[in-house]
């Protein structure tokens, strides 16, 4: 059950929820929820259904959810962010080139005048 508790903790963190938030939604105490996450307490089927509904997934999805899925999502997000960053760097370089060109044009116009 420790693996399931880790999955639940990971899902909770993904949502940005505290243990208190989830405990309130499940209508249990914070220590009771903490015991679920740490694997001290075994989860019965009705509680499992309640938790899976809370995270908007089926019981099967909750049980088969893996860190690899989360890691792949993170990798995909990082790749998207990296692409945006590279695009922004290209924009900055282009703007720097334009500034240099304008500076050179101003300098050339001053020499002529």
PDB file of C-alpha atoms in Angstrom, residues 98-113:
ATOM      1  CA  UNK A  98      17.823  46.007 -35.096  1.00  0.00           C
ATOM      2  CA  UNK A  99      19.103  48.238 -32.291  1.00  0.00           C
ATOM      3  CA  UNK A 100      22.655  47.915 -33.600  1.00  0.00           C
ATOM      4  CA  UNK A 101      21.491  48.693 -37.138  1.00  0.00           C
ATOM      5  CA  UNK A 102      19.596  51.772 -35.939  1.00  0.00           C
ATOM      6  CA  UNK A 103      22.587  52.914 -33.898  1.00  0.00           C
ATOM      7  CA  UNK A 104      24.847  52.524 -36.943  1.00  0.00           C
ATOM      8  CA  UNK A 105      22.340  54.436 -39.079  1.00  0.00           C
ATOM      9  CA  UNK A 106      22.198  57.272 -36.530  1.00  0.00           C
ATOM     10  CA  UNK A 107      25.978  57.376 -36.305  1.00  0.00           C
ATOM     11  CA  UNK A 108      26.285  57.417 -40.100  1.00  0.00           C
ATOM     12  CA  UNK A 109      23.700  60.242 -40.356  1.00  0.00           C
ATOM     13  CA  UNK A 110      25.626  62.321 -37.774  1.00  0.00           C
ATOM     14  CA  UNK A 111      28.841  61.933 -39.735  1.00  0.00           C
ATOM     15  CA  UNK A 112      27.147  63.075 -42.938  1.00  0.00           C
ATOM     16  CA  UNK A 113      25.421  66.036 -41.270  1.00  0.00           C
TER      17      UNK A 113
END
